[in-house]
Amino acid sequence: MDGRDASVPGGVTIYEVARRAGVSIATVSRALRGTGPVAADTREKVLRAVEELRFTPSRAGVSLAEGRHAANGIVFPNLSGPYFAEVLIGYEEVTSELGRSVVILSTKGREPVRDLVRELAGRVDGLAVFGSTVPGDVVGELVASSLPLVLISHAPRPGAVTLRSENSEAARALAIHLRGHGHRRFVFLGAPYATGDDVDERWQGVRAVLGDAVEPVATAEYTVESGYQAALALLGGAGRPEAVICSDDEVALGVILAAERLGLSVPHDVAVTGWDDIMAARHARPGLTTVRQPMRELGAQAARALDRLIDGAGLERSHRTLGTELVVRDSCGPHPPGGQ
Amino acid sequence: MDGRDASVPGGVTIYEVARRAGVSIATVSRALRGTGPVAADTREKVLRAVEELRFTPSRAGVSLAEGRHAANGIVFPNLSGPYFAEVLIGYEEVTSELGRSVVILSTKGREPVRDLVRELAGRVDGLAVFGSTVPGDVVGELVASSLPLVLISHAPRPGAVTLRSENSEAARALAIHLRGHGHRRFVFLGAPYATGDDVDERWQGVRAVLGDAVEPVATAEYTVESGYQAALALLGGAGRPEAVICSDDEVALGVILAAERLGLSVPHDVAVTGWDDIMAARHARPGLTTVRQPMRELGAQAARALDRLIDGAGLERSHRTLGTELVVRDSCGPHPPGGQ
DNA sequence: TTGTACGCGTTATCAA
DNA sequence: TTGATAACGCGTACAA
């Protein structure tokens, strides 16, 4: 028993197993994969040799011969907040269940994104890409290529399978709820970066209801820190809005922190809402009113769609929208006890 | 221009590029990799053909020829909390910078972990594995194999490179600080699962200072929810401890929630401390006293150590401990204004 | 400066 | 039931 591994460099090969078992490599392959007939005692010999040599087929050899990598990739901007991590959890779980490995790529602050994506594309059978993580032309290149592709949180796009959570209706419902609290002057904090992305849909939905009563204000990023900084300016000066509708929960948590810092009460002095329903939204004080988005399910469905695409099970529905749910807690305004 | 990709199945091959450019595959390879001499105009022709055909070398072919995967793996239990995600961020960043892809594997709730790890091991040049994610015999198998291996948050182990944050001293410092607040009856919530893991070191350090004054209490998991449930029982009954020292921040946040639910004030009625200094620790109310652990750095150093191991730059220090820092906020007890 | 040809580790076809 | 052997796509001595 020598402790060599079957990794590419200097690993045990199928030839050594074959020699040790006194058979040909074809027989070893058949015995291991269960393809084709193998006599019971022959199989025994082979399995023994495999065990003694600790043989694992070289993945590169298998990939080359099989014509597939048995791996899928996923591209996201970063993993700092809960959102992408949650989606990744769902994606990894399903992909792994389907017998494929998961290769990740974070694009945040990295330069030739095109090269990185190409490199990744070359080692997987399919790719899931978050909207807004990759320049449009690179997406175009991917779409043009024959590589199975799913775009997460992305608007419908011809030639690609897209997937996202519902934004517009939930945004309307949220705006209506806030107006019901009697708020009149709103700010949408975390203004959208790109037309058609998730945040843009939320903004459009909110504006459709509130019209000129809501003003968009940008943040540097969709993070707690950015929300905090933006809110210090927003809430500290004159003309403080009555309600701050945030692009997402992290920004909203930053606003709550800023309000506390400024000695303002949420929701009495200012109402705050988020989006996503990350875990901290429930734990925040006051509890954060938000829109729940099925983050893991988003990743899981992306993985399943990709699998179907790879297995070429016909053309599948090219766009899918997952349901969301308004979660009313205490940050949006006072509710009568026993009510909603 | 035909939109075929260079993925394994049916991709454009180097032969087609060579034919189109009117050269041999050797020249194409040289032109692309910069190995060996190529005439300027020849290179032009090759690059043009590459662009027109959208050629990307098949990763499987390259891996087989080069004898390396240009990919590293990482094994963790799950990605639910910030801890593993943060370490992963550091790991991915450095690994990517070093020109390698990152393949992830989550073991939580998955069954033949040994098979999954073997599968992963077969497609990477090196592996980072969190302590306690993989059965001991599987770790043994990995150590015995020739695959470069780094164990994160793991005790020193002959034959493997290990890496962890400092626990014992910080735990002592924390315990001493708490005793300084006048607390006398302690619970360590989130009792260790395994001897020698991070939490065990924390527990040992705390007990070394507090002796019989501290009692270990287990939680189902190291999560907010588990901490919450455990704390409901712990704080709701008789004999409530004066201070709850938690295995990590998430459990501690659960305790704070439970205290609030029970109408108890932190730190007045009960002091609470965590470990890790995740972002929510700062945002919690009261601010959570904790021990800061350099999570990203842990991942980054694991990646670098693995790289050195792979490039065979001699035997490197086989165990490394990263510094931690006691972060005193308000959850551990009242501090004089202007103090600490 | 360029091309031929072999090797990398598998899978799978086709004879035997 | 088994064994030669031809792909698979690429890198690279070695020869030209």
XYZ file of C-alpha atoms (C1' of nucleotides) in Angstrom:
712
model
C 0.000 0.000 0.000
C 1.648 3.146 -1.162
C -0.146 6.353 -0.523
C -0.169 7.774 -4.006
C -3.205 9.582 -5.172
C -4.810 9.565 -8.564
C -4.518 13.266 -9.116
C -3.078 14.259 -12.406
C 0.563 14.627 -11.423
C 2.151 11.260 -10.970
C -1.017 9.498 -9.984
C -1.790 5.827 -10.179
C -3.073 5.035 -13.643
C -5.471 2.485 -14.955
C -2.549 0.637 -16.493
C -1.015 -0.122 -13.128
C -4.330 -1.374 -11.865
C -4.717 -3.550 -14.935
C -1.263 -5.033 -14.568
C -1.773 -5.727 -10.883
C -5.114 -7.385 -11.523
C -3.740 -9.277 -14.483
C -6.297 -7.916 -16.908
C -6.508 -5.240 -19.582
C -7.375 -1.620 -18.994
C -10.629 -2.137 -20.845
C -11.680 -4.644 -18.242
C -10.711 -2.346 -15.413
C -12.780 0.415 -16.919
C -15.751 -1.877 -17.404
C -15.505 -3.264 -13.912
C -15.396 0.185 -12.401
C -18.108 1.801 -14.462
C -20.406 -1.165 -14.736
C -20.516 -0.803 -18.467
C -20.263 -4.097 -20.326
C -19.961 -7.590 -18.890
C -17.309 -8.608 -16.380
C -16.957 -12.014 -14.752
C -17.575 -11.985 -11.037
C -14.117 -13.161 -10.049
C -12.487 -10.801 -12.518
C -14.357 -7.933 -10.963
C -13.101 -9.071 -7.575
C -9.509 -8.974 -8.704
C -9.941 -5.572 -10.216
C -11.624 -4.076 -7.189
C -8.917 -5.476 -4.954
C -6.215 -3.935 -7.092
C -8.074 -0.647 -7.128
C -8.292 -0.650 -3.382
C -4.674 -1.612 -2.845
C -3.450 1.037 -5.235
C -5.996 3.616 -4.089
C -6.852 4.232 -7.669
C -9.124 7.063 -8.680
C -9.546 7.723 -12.386
C -7.846 10.899 -13.509
C -10.552 13.475 -13.919
C -8.795 15.045 -16.899
C -8.593 11.711 -18.668
C -12.213 10.961 -18.000
C -13.312 14.399 -19.110
C -11.414 14.118 -22.319
C -12.793 10.708 -23.123
C -16.322 11.422 -21.987
C -16.448 14.822 -23.564
C -17.778 16.481 -20.451
C -16.424 18.044 -17.306
C -19.092 16.996 -14.850
C -18.789 20.467 -13.406
C -20.840 23.638 -13.568
C -19.690 27.149 -12.886
C -21.227 30.127 -11.201
C -20.223 33.756 -11.518
C -21.100 36.339 -8.897
C -19.719 39.743 -7.944
C -18.730 38.826 -4.413
C -19.714 36.787 -1.417
C -19.796 39.460 1.237
C -23.467 39.613 2.031
C -25.987 36.863 2.636
C -27.704 37.218 -0.722
C -25.147 35.683 -3.040
C -24.097 33.182 -0.426
C -27.668 31.971 -0.069
C -28.130 31.608 -3.785
C -24.847 29.762 -3.956
C -26.007 27.360 -1.273
C -29.034 26.402 -3.325
C -26.985 26.147 -6.477
C -24.285 24.012 -4.942
C -26.706 21.681 -3.271
C -28.605 20.823 -6.408
C -25.596 20.750 -8.678
C -23.816 18.431 -6.314
C -26.849 16.182 -6.102
C -26.845 15.973 -9.864
C -23.324 14.639 -9.758
C -21.471 17.734 -10.838
C -18.839 19.797 -9.111
C -19.196 23.521 -8.639
C -16.551 25.965 -9.788
C -16.927 29.495 -8.512
C -15.743 32.814 -9.838
C -15.982 36.148 -8.086
C -15.564 39.090 -10.390
C -15.499 41.926 -7.878
C -12.435 44.073 -8.324
C -10.876 41.664 -10.755
C -9.750 42.831 -14.068
C -9.954 41.143 -17.319
C -13.344 39.704 -16.417
C -13.741 38.460 -19.957
C -10.635 36.316 -19.645
C -11.663 34.966 -16.280
C -15.068 34.021 -17.578
C -13.596 32.394 -20.657
C -11.227 30.418 -18.529
C -14.104 29.291 -16.358
C -16.275 28.520 -19.363
C -13.572 26.226 -20.627
C -13.741 23.919 -17.661
C -17.451 23.496 -17.107
C -20.439 22.029 -18.894
C -22.649 24.967 -18.061
C -22.598 28.332 -16.418
C -24.834 30.335 -14.128
C -24.153 34.039 -14.153
C -25.667 36.712 -11.976
C -26.975 39.699 -13.836
C -24.731 42.748 -13.639
C -21.614 40.785 -12.786
C -20.270 40.628 -16.268
C -20.028 43.232 -19.041
C -22.777 43.020 -21.613
C -20.501 42.023 -24.459
C -19.130 39.129 -22.445
C -22.664 37.939 -21.822
C -23.249 38.284 -25.519
C -20.242 36.158 -26.207
C -21.497 33.511 -23.816
C -24.935 33.535 -25.360
C -23.398 33.215 -28.797
C -21.304 30.300 -27.677
C -22.919 26.934 -27.395
C -22.263 26.721 -23.673
C -25.426 26.116 -21.645
C -26.100 29.319 -19.768
C -28.514 30.507 -17.121
C -28.686 34.142 -16.139
C -29.785 34.710 -12.566
C -31.621 37.879 -11.591
C -31.644 38.958 -15.168
C -34.295 40.235 -17.520
C -35.510 37.904 -20.276
C -32.921 37.710 -23.005
C -33.289 35.931 -26.322
C -30.997 32.970 -26.591
C -30.504 32.567 -22.864
C -32.416 31.018 -20.031
C -33.140 33.656 -17.436
C -34.466 33.495 -13.925
C -35.381 36.040 -11.340
C -37.603 36.800 -8.406
C -40.672 38.929 -8.885
C -39.982 42.590 -8.181
C -42.556 44.942 -9.679
C -45.700 43.743 -7.999
C -44.045 43.359 -4.646
C -42.636 46.850 -4.976
C -46.103 48.182 -5.664
C -47.549 46.322 -2.709
C -44.791 47.663 -0.507
C -45.360 51.228 -1.674
C -49.085 50.941 -1.124
C -48.536 49.581 2.346
C -46.249 52.458 3.195
C -48.678 55.006 1.890
C -51.299 53.364 4.058
C -49.164 54.271 7.049
C -49.678 57.884 6.122
C -46.137 58.523 4.934
C -45.965 61.153 2.237
C -42.346 61.943 1.472
C -40.249 58.981 0.347
C -36.703 58.251 -0.662
C -35.676 55.171 -2.584
C -32.189 54.511 -1.270
C -29.843 52.474 -3.408
C -30.893 53.743 -6.788
C -30.476 51.233 -9.599
C -27.204 50.997 -11.477
C -28.560 49.444 -14.622
C -31.823 49.431 -16.473
C -33.743 46.212 -16.059
C -31.872 44.776 -13.114
C -33.605 43.716 -9.914
C -33.215 47.026 -8.173
C -34.448 48.884 -11.219
C -37.608 46.820 -11.236
C -38.139 47.597 -7.580
C -37.603 51.276 -8.185
C -39.967 51.309 -11.138
C -42.636 49.525 -9.134
C -42.323 51.919 -6.243
C -42.385 54.940 -8.480
C -45.428 53.679 -10.318
C -47.339 53.963 -7.068
C -45.731 56.939 -5.396
C -44.940 59.093 -8.386
C -43.188 62.330 -7.526
C -43.451 61.641 -3.838
C -40.415 59.383 -4.041
C -36.912 60.485 -4.843
C -34.097 58.122 -5.817
C -30.814 58.417 -3.945
C -27.771 56.388 -4.853
C -25.427 54.490 -2.566
C -21.867 53.524 -3.334
C -22.695 49.839 -2.989
C -25.521 47.689 -1.754
C -23.931 47.206 1.649
C -24.613 48.064 5.277
C -21.742 50.504 5.303
C -22.932 52.285 2.175
C -26.447 52.480 3.509
C -25.147 53.844 6.764
C -23.083 56.560 5.139
C -25.811 57.582 2.739
C -28.376 57.678 5.521
C -26.225 59.877 7.734
C -26.386 62.544 5.059
C -29.973 61.849 4.156
C -31.415 61.849 7.660
C -29.061 64.329 9.226
C -29.936 67.321 7.056
C -33.107 69.252 6.489
C -36.018 67.827 4.548
C -35.759 64.378 6.083
C -38.027 61.883 4.283
C -40.769 60.147 6.224
C -39.885 56.774 4.790
C -36.755 55.296 3.260
C -37.409 52.444 0.872
C -34.149 50.598 0.411
C -32.878 48.589 -2.515
C -32.162 45.680 -0.190
C -31.907 44.627 3.441
C -28.257 45.430 3.884
C -28.718 49.032 2.882
C -31.768 49.172 5.144
C -29.801 47.873 8.099
C -27.307 50.623 7.474
C -30.111 53.159 7.554
C -31.376 51.830 10.865
C -27.893 52.126 12.302
C -27.584 55.672 11.043
C -30.944 56.585 12.498
C -29.875 55.264 15.862
C -26.632 57.165 15.593
C -28.565 60.334 14.849
C -30.935 59.763 17.726
C -33.883 59.138 15.450
C -36.495 56.520 16.183
C -37.497 53.945 13.599
C -40.315 53.925 12.579
C -41.515 56.942 14.575
C -39.180 59.518 13.078
C -38.498 57.662 9.899
C -39.808 54.439 8.412
C -37.394 52.005 6.757
C -37.906 49.006 4.506
C -35.554 46.525 2.891
C -35.644 43.726 0.367
C -34.609 40.031 0.449
C -35.462 39.085 4.029
C -31.982 38.068 5.035
C -31.646 36.611 8.479
C -30.602 39.878 10.073
C -33.840 41.479 8.901
C -35.753 39.495 11.486
C -33.186 40.140 14.164
C -32.915 43.835 13.609
C -34.573 46.205 16.028
C -37.105 47.174 15.035
C -37.834 44.131 12.895
C -37.276 45.099 9.287
C -40.231 45.233 6.946
C -39.042 43.730 3.705
C -39.880 41.592 0.701
C -38.911 37.983 1.023
C -37.125 36.558 -1.939
C -36.509 32.794 -2.250
C -32.750 33.060 -2.501
C -31.821 29.408 -2.137
C -34.605 28.422 -4.445
C -33.235 30.818 -7.007
C -29.915 29.005 -6.924
C -31.564 25.613 -6.889
C -33.731 26.383 -9.888
C -30.807 27.837 -11.774
C -28.940 24.596 -11.190
C -31.848 22.478 -12.355
C -32.467 24.596 -15.437
C -28.807 24.347 -16.304
C -28.883 20.602 -15.924
C -31.809 20.317 -18.288
C -30.073 22.585 -20.728
C -26.955 20.468 -20.626
C -28.796 17.236 -21.059
C -30.501 18.904 -23.986
C -33.985 18.039 -22.836
C -35.446 20.260 -25.503
C -35.883 23.968 -25.333
C -37.087 24.919 -21.971
C -39.068 27.887 -20.884
C -36.613 30.663 -21.362
C -37.646 32.889 -18.504
C -39.010 32.155 -15.102
C -40.122 34.401 -12.267
C -40.157 33.215 -8.679
C -42.708 34.515 -6.260
C -41.912 36.985 -3.506
C -43.772 37.970 -0.393
C -44.204 41.188 1.522
C -43.062 40.676 5.097
C -44.420 43.354 7.356
C -42.559 43.912 10.603
C -42.120 47.028 12.685
C -39.777 49.266 10.751
C -42.410 50.591 8.370
C -44.662 52.193 10.915
C -46.939 51.400 13.849
C -49.434 48.603 13.395
C -52.441 48.069 15.627
C -51.832 45.251 18.105
C -53.217 42.029 16.805
C -53.234 43.388 13.297
C -51.100 42.335 10.333
C -18.102 33.655 -37.334
C -19.894 30.681 -35.895
C -20.741 30.793 -32.231
C -19.209 27.531 -31.165
C -17.458 27.394 -27.885
C -14.355 25.544 -26.933
C -15.968 23.569 -24.179
C -15.301 19.883 -24.262
C -18.352 18.739 -26.183
C -18.031 19.546 -29.823
C -15.843 22.546 -29.300
C -13.446 24.155 -31.702
C -10.126 22.379 -31.516
C -6.607 23.484 -32.035
C -6.569 21.555 -35.301
C -9.236 23.729 -36.841
C -7.385 26.823 -35.779
C -4.198 25.448 -37.263
C -5.855 24.637 -40.544
C -7.478 28.029 -40.772
C -4.227 29.800 -40.033
C -2.333 27.541 -42.369
C 0.104 26.364 -39.722
C 0.619 23.348 -37.502
C -0.942 22.842 -34.121
C 2.470 23.203 -32.531
C 2.703 26.724 -33.869
C -0.768 27.568 -32.640
C 0.115 26.317 -29.213
C 3.353 28.263 -29.162
C 1.701 31.431 -30.394
C -0.963 31.210 -27.722
C 1.238 30.308 -24.809
C 4.257 32.349 -25.719
C 6.468 29.304 -25.403
C 9.005 29.007 -28.173
C 9.639 31.353 -31.077
C 6.932 32.430 -33.513
C 7.322 34.863 -36.402
C 5.365 38.062 -35.976
C 3.196 37.581 -39.039
C 2.581 33.952 -38.199
C 1.401 34.968 -34.780
C -0.945 37.438 -36.427
C -2.487 34.758 -38.581
C -2.915 32.473 -35.615
C -4.487 35.092 -33.422
C -6.849 36.063 -36.173
C -7.941 32.472 -36.635
C -8.354 32.096 -32.890
C -10.547 35.147 -32.754
C -12.645 34.145 -35.719
C -13.214 30.665 -34.414
C -13.572 31.823 -30.806
C -11.111 29.201 -29.803
C -10.427 28.425 -26.180
C -8.205 25.454 -25.435
C -10.085 22.534 -23.958
C -9.321 22.500 -20.279
C -9.328 18.721 -20.157
C -6.806 18.505 -22.925
C -4.576 21.090 -21.328
C -4.827 19.446 -17.939
C -3.923 16.091 -19.328
C -0.958 17.427 -21.263
C 0.264 19.749 -18.543
C -0.288 17.280 -15.775
C -2.142 19.770 -13.630
C -5.667 21.031 -13.179
C -4.965 24.658 -12.408
C -7.714 24.381 -9.823
C -7.828 24.078 -6.058
C -10.650 22.764 -3.957
C -12.140 23.752 -0.645
C -14.328 21.676 1.622
C -16.609 23.230 4.209
C -19.688 22.062 6.088
C -22.017 24.754 4.768
C -22.213 28.366 3.752
C -25.052 29.528 5.930
C -23.275 31.841 8.298
C -20.728 34.538 7.624
C -17.777 32.566 8.937
C -17.249 30.055 6.155
C -18.299 32.569 3.536
C -15.670 35.009 4.743
C -12.950 32.404 4.723
C -14.047 31.377 1.259
C -13.785 34.961 0.054
C -10.166 35.131 1.128
C -9.429 31.733 -0.332
C -11.056 32.448 -3.662
C -9.407 35.807 -4.024
C -5.883 34.536 -3.567
C -6.390 31.304 -5.461
C -7.828 33.201 -8.390
C -4.945 35.637 -8.328
C -2.578 32.717 -8.490
C -4.238 31.616 -11.704
C -6.248 28.740 -10.365
C -9.959 28.080 -10.317
C -11.798 27.255 -7.122
C -13.956 24.168 -6.794
C -16.194 24.069 -3.746
C -17.741 21.222 -1.824
C -20.246 21.499 0.950
C -20.533 18.366 3.050
C -23.469 19.273 5.259
C -26.181 16.666 5.093
C -24.522 14.880 2.237
C -23.815 11.276 2.480
C -20.882 9.399 1.258
C -18.593 12.273 2.165
C -15.611 10.091 1.395
C -16.729 9.665 -2.187
C -17.466 13.330 -2.614
C -14.068 14.282 -1.306
C -12.360 11.713 -3.506
C -14.190 13.011 -6.506
C -13.132 16.531 -5.643
C -9.576 15.458 -4.952
C -9.418 14.018 -8.447
C -9.998 17.305 -10.135
C -7.768 19.689 -8.232
C -4.086 20.230 -7.595
C -4.606 20.864 -3.921
C -7.243 20.909 -1.268
C -8.178 23.075 1.689
C -10.375 21.348 4.228
C -12.018 22.820 7.266
C -11.495 20.859 10.429
C -14.504 18.817 11.482
C -16.061 18.721 8.050
C -14.720 15.378 7.098
C -14.456 12.092 9.007
C -11.052 11.427 10.491
C -10.290 8.442 8.317
C -10.996 10.452 5.192
C -8.557 13.077 6.386
C -6.116 10.279 6.993
C -6.581 9.084 3.477
C -5.956 12.559 2.141
C -2.859 12.969 4.242
C -1.605 9.618 3.037
C -2.199 10.573 -0.546
C 0.262 12.837 -2.234
C -2.304 15.558 -2.782
C -1.227 18.899 -1.333
C -3.468 19.551 1.636
C -4.118 22.375 4.036
C -6.338 21.906 7.032
C -8.068 25.065 8.171
C -9.019 25.532 11.812
C -7.365 22.300 12.659
C -4.866 21.230 15.275
C -1.326 20.473 14.129
C -1.212 17.141 12.403
C 1.871 15.328 11.191
C 2.005 15.129 7.439
C -0.371 18.004 6.846
C -0.124 21.747 6.801
C -2.500 23.183 9.344
C -3.711 26.668 10.025
C -5.912 28.215 12.618
C -6.640 31.330 14.588
C -5.458 31.633 18.142
C -8.068 30.476 20.630
C -6.656 29.636 24.043
C -5.108 32.923 25.029
C -7.998 34.929 23.713
C -10.374 32.714 25.638
C -8.386 33.318 28.790
C -8.370 37.044 28.203
C -12.086 36.993 27.632
C -12.741 35.012 30.789
C -10.578 37.335 32.835
C -12.353 40.338 31.434
C -15.708 38.864 32.323
C -14.606 38.046 35.820
C -13.478 41.628 36.093
C -17.062 42.658 35.564
C -17.931 40.825 38.735
C -19.748 37.944 37.101
C -19.512 34.742 39.067
C -21.713 32.103 37.473
C -20.941 31.303 33.849
C -22.236 29.094 31.098
C -20.253 28.208 28.026
C -22.934 27.833 25.385
C -22.139 25.779 22.330
C -20.048 23.100 23.961
C -17.397 21.587 21.691
C -18.225 18.634 19.503
C -14.714 17.358 19.081
C -11.516 17.439 21.031
C -9.015 19.873 19.645
C -11.282 21.864 17.393
C -11.602 25.628 17.634
C -14.498 25.605 20.033
C -12.778 23.081 22.236
C -9.760 25.341 22.523
C -12.015 28.210 23.498
C -13.751 26.102 26.083
C -10.481 24.881 27.527
C -9.143 28.399 27.740
C -12.250 29.660 29.483
C -12.318 26.788 31.905
C -8.671 27.235 32.730
C -9.544 30.629 34.138
C -13.008 30.094 35.531
C -12.763 26.529 36.719
C -15.946 25.180 38.233
C -17.664 28.512 37.879
C -18.378 27.736 34.254
C -20.642 25.020 32.984
C -20.713 23.775 29.376
C -24.060 23.602 27.637
C -24.491 22.176 24.153
C -26.422 23.594 21.240
C -27.772 21.650 18.297
C -25.672 23.672 15.901
C -23.586 26.805 15.904
C -26.418 28.931 14.578
C -28.580 31.835 15.692
C -31.596 29.600 15.877
C -29.817 27.011 17.997
C -28.485 29.672 20.310
C -31.925 31.155 20.611
C -33.575 27.855 21.500
C -30.891 26.871 23.955
C -30.976 30.267 25.616
C -34.741 30.206 26.044
C -34.327 27.170 28.248
C -31.164 28.405 29.881
C -32.356 31.878 30.786
C -35.989 31.099 31.336
C -35.577 28.695 34.227
C -34.155 29.019 37.664
C -30.442 29.406 38.284
C -29.869 31.772 35.422
C -26.147 32.336 34.816
C -24.704 35.810 35.114
C -22.791 35.511 31.888
C -23.146 33.337 28.816
C -19.912 32.797 26.925
C -20.804 31.562 23.485
C -18.895 29.372 21.091
C -19.357 31.969 18.353
C -21.191 35.130 17.392
C -24.161 33.455 15.819
C -25.013 31.540 18.949
C -24.500 34.731 20.923
C -26.904 36.648 18.713
C -29.434 33.932 19.377
C -28.921 34.391 23.092
C -29.466 38.128 22.833
C -32.707 37.505 20.966
C -33.848 35.035 23.576
C -33.035 37.455 26.364
C -35.091 40.123 24.682
C -37.925 37.676 24.230
C -37.763 36.824 27.902
C -37.727 40.454 28.888
C -34.191 40.285 30.182
C -31.705 43.065 29.700
C -28.260 42.441 28.256
C -25.873 42.974 29.934
C -27.734 44.023 33.054
C -29.569 40.768 33.694
C -27.191 38.578 31.793
C -23.900 39.218 30.022
C -23.251 37.649 26.617
C -20.128 37.213 24.534
C -19.461 35.734 21.115
C -16.531 34.814 18.917
C -15.449 35.750 15.378
C -16.636 39.353 15.167
C -18.953 38.869 12.237
C -20.539 42.020 10.893
C -23.751 41.556 12.867
C -21.762 41.577 16.104
C -21.134 45.274 15.692
C -24.681 45.956 14.655
C -26.317 44.026 17.439
C -27.853 45.876 20.344
C -26.127 45.914 22.661
C -22.909 45.678 20.670
C -21.533 42.187 21.066
C -18.315 41.673 22.963
C -16.400 39.084 21.028
C -13.018 37.874 19.826
C -12.086 39.017 16.377
C -10.734 36.336 14.145
C -9.145 37.198 10.769
C -11.500 35.097 8.687
C -10.553 36.292 5.234
C -6.906 36.160 6.119
C -7.388 32.574 7.186
C -8.666 31.723 3.732
C -6.003 33.796 2.028
C -3.192 32.160 3.944
C -4.604 28.725 3.318
C -4.578 29.497 -0.396
C -1.020 30.737 -0.296
C 0.216 27.805 1.737
C -1.456 25.451 -0.677
C 0.168 27.175 -3.607
C 3.595 26.812 -2.063
C 2.870 23.204 -1.317
C 1.851 22.545 -4.894
C 4.854 24.281 -6.352
C 6.883 22.150 -4.017
C 8.818 25.048 -2.570
C 10.301 22.783 0.046
C 8.728 21.768 3.300
C 6.978 24.667 4.801
C 6.112 25.414 8.358
C 3.514 22.837 9.053
C 1.375 24.776 11.465
C 0.540 28.398 11.717
C -1.553 30.360 14.180
C -3.138 33.668 13.284
C -3.598 36.337 15.894
C -6.965 37.211 17.374
C -8.138 40.211 19.323
C -10.571 40.750 22.137
C -13.215 43.242 21.056
C -15.008 44.704 24.036
C -18.414 46.187 23.343
C -21.438 46.482 25.577
C -22.852 42.995 25.897
C -20.374 41.849 28.527
C -21.256 44.381 31.184
C -21.187 48.084 31.951
C -17.973 49.973 31.265
C -17.179 53.393 32.644
C -17.693 56.122 30.056
C -14.446 56.967 28.329
C -12.943 53.675 29.429
C -11.905 50.722 27.270
C 11.202 29.499 -37.382
C 8.147 25.590 -38.193
C 6.221 20.793 -38.435
C 5.948 15.777 -37.088
C 4.844 12.717 -33.795
C 4.423 10.984 -29.226
C 2.427 11.065 -24.597
C -1.013 12.431 -21.054
C -5.246 8.779 -18.773
C -9.641 7.511 -20.022
C -13.657 5.507 -22.643
C -15.593 2.696 -25.968
C -15.627 0.116 -30.343
C -14.672 -3.974 -32.494
C -12.568 -8.537 -32.802
C -11.531 -12.490 -30.810
C -16.223 -12.469 -21.338
C -11.959 -10.217 -22.614
C -8.228 -7.547 -25.042
C -6.170 -4.429 -28.660
C -6.592 -0.064 -30.114
C -8.499 4.200 -31.833
C -10.138 8.457 -30.353
C -10.462 12.712 -27.065
C -7.497 17.819 -27.322
C -3.427 19.535 -26.139
C 1.819 20.408 -25.059
C 6.267 19.724 -26.474
C 10.663 17.117 -27.614
C 12.917 16.605 -31.674
C 13.876 16.996 -36.364
C 13.910 19.781 -40.325
